[in-house]
């Protein structure tokens, strides 16, 4: 079904040009980033605007190996996947319980999560540091994962509660009448219908954890982390380091390496994200 | 023999103790990690000690965190809260070893250093800090350029001003300057003052004595710098970091540069091979005191400290003796062209810095200023004043002197009487409290309003509650609990080293009534809450409307627009490069299309920083809102559009009278969403300012980090966080209220 065609061709051209200009402005920095990531140190600063004189792949290998981004990459990836999985598991069950299985205290549980949504993370930061120290979790990836889980859950629950309560109850009741257990109804009937919602929560949690800087900086900077750090920390270190060595190609290569997974993940899940978009067919008449 | 087991235990203990590795935290600086790794490997081989090396450019922040953790290293050269640590006896006095032999055994260790270099970190007759490199400040110049035009390096300010004229006449920028870190000008100002007014007046300033900054010679020194910053600095210098400015100098685009003697080793991988580096002492003022002629400004930097309560302090001292040996320091001087603080070490100084050696040979005495020596926080006053002098054309040298004097006075008053709070912002404080109270009263959710889900006729009990408990536990222990604790911590005072003390609401009084920093930061947050959304949201509506019409390629556009939203920290670091004054994408493009006025425009200088964040916000979050609005628009029934089109309506009226009203609740919600995000801003400012915002460019989030890490006032940091929370909380309540009303 074609989305509306409105107005004269001229107006449609104008809208299209607007989108093109903005699209170009969006892509331009990426292109520049990619080119610069292949330049040698002085070249990146002196001739920032142009084709690289030679393609310095070693910027990438050095960022990957010497700047230890390879280790950081593994750390960030496993940490992020763990947190996403746990957030989805805890988030979906809690949200389902609140939306579909009202229990004594469900209003309180929901309000606690709502409160979590309204608290800026910096509020918790100072006590959290000493709290983790007391628990012996300072510098530990497990401690960091638990904090990320705690800060991701409020959004997950809030979002999924809306999702579950929007699914019509008829199917659920039919399944229950057929003698299915609550668990089966949840996992076989309700969960599949919330697929787009789960993908959204997963994506947003992924982005949040993959790019998180503040908490990681506080918990992983001390000696007890023994060098275990996440990718944003590694990248910030690399930028700082390059200030003393003026190796900008290296930083740009690092930036590309950090961006790549988020781009890939997004492009992979993008078709599964909720989009009520109707299939448009050439509004410009091509 | 009953004491045999005891002996065994003692022997085992000594064995274990001597087996403790020496823990070294190194700021690698210009020397580089490899240098330290090599020296330490040799040391291990020679002595049998085991050393654990941690070298990291961000070591200062990390070390402060490990001090909070209560785990001191043995040896470090990092920037430290030295004077506070001394109060708590955390540092080891080194005099017993200094009076012993140096590593090579030729002299006393104490005598092996250049004269005066042990003084900066002495207290109560004891020496705590030992230097490795020696930092003298010089005026560097490009010898080849000077030769080509027949110029002589300037010895006085007058010569320098005249030289600048002839440089500009041939189209050359006289001096590159590290404008993002305006304190690079401090040595020049202090040195000029020293030569004008003498050593005693300089000392009076270091001691923050009353009136020391109102000295007429000091105003004159500031005035010289103010004039020079307008006549002599490269266009765009304000926006340049130290490496950027230094690259400009080595690329031959500016003829001179002011820097410490680490310049060569810091930049050596980027210096063109045929570059001839000249160095002369900082320019003398006309009419300076003759007795100060042989003195040069030397800023203590790269000092090493041994911790008293580390695991192996003796090992730390041994390693320090080795690092300051002639053998190791000559390597630094020979290979890296670093001037060192050990006399014999400079003999083989790298030929590229021959001028520095000549300068060292003529040196009679040095003077300078140890960071944090006067009072913690005074360095920030300097930075702010120099920054304003650089940026604000109406800020006169006398006002700058007054700002320093008042800053010194305020800090001293606070140090003498920590309970006194000056009331400077009564109306703003009242307005904020009024906003918070009114917001809470107006928007406090009615009973049941936050829980819109149907209660079942027969509520279930324990088993379902059990299902939600693990998640709830994690939420409570790792997020809600600490947040609640922060509200309590805000009524305590603690530096993380001593013992905490209850202070009631004093932090809040100080922040709301007295602190300029708090209000500046809050107004910066306010800017971010209002200005970027006003650009981002209308543009996003237009773009969403374009996509909603199904223009050609709209599915590709949708993905492309959204990409920047995924970038997070890396997006910020990318924009930092886009705004690079001399060769960033933006300025290169602007000059390409003909605006030569944009060459070197300092986008990231403090006065432009916040406006520069607007395009960044458009790039970063525009796509997200396009998707949001697009989804909302696609919820509008097609029939409505068809009816409108039948009536002959065109795109604009449809947008104005049909689409916009329909998606208005989403627009309002997005505005509040952006405003709340702006209140929480941290990374963008922290990273755009290279982790060191000036007082003008802080937001609450970065101020919080600074208060916690640099000033180590944990209670006050919690109070800041509490205020941040209150504003965000009330804003969120208002947002929900608005959303409820709109739908």
Coordinates of C-alpha atoms in Angstrom, one line a residue, chain B residues 48 242 252 295 346 351 642 650 674 684 717:
Chain B
X48 CA 66.3 -8.7 42.6
X242 CA 48.4 21.8 23.7
X252 CA 55.8 26.3 10.5
X295 CA 66.6 33.6 37.3
X346 CA 72.2 16.8 31.3
X351 CA 71.6 17.9 20.1
X642 CA -7.7 11.8 2.3
X650 CA -1.7 21.1 0.5
X674 CA 15.5 16.2 26.1
X684 CA 29.7 15.5 26.5
X717 CA 29.4 16.0 45.9

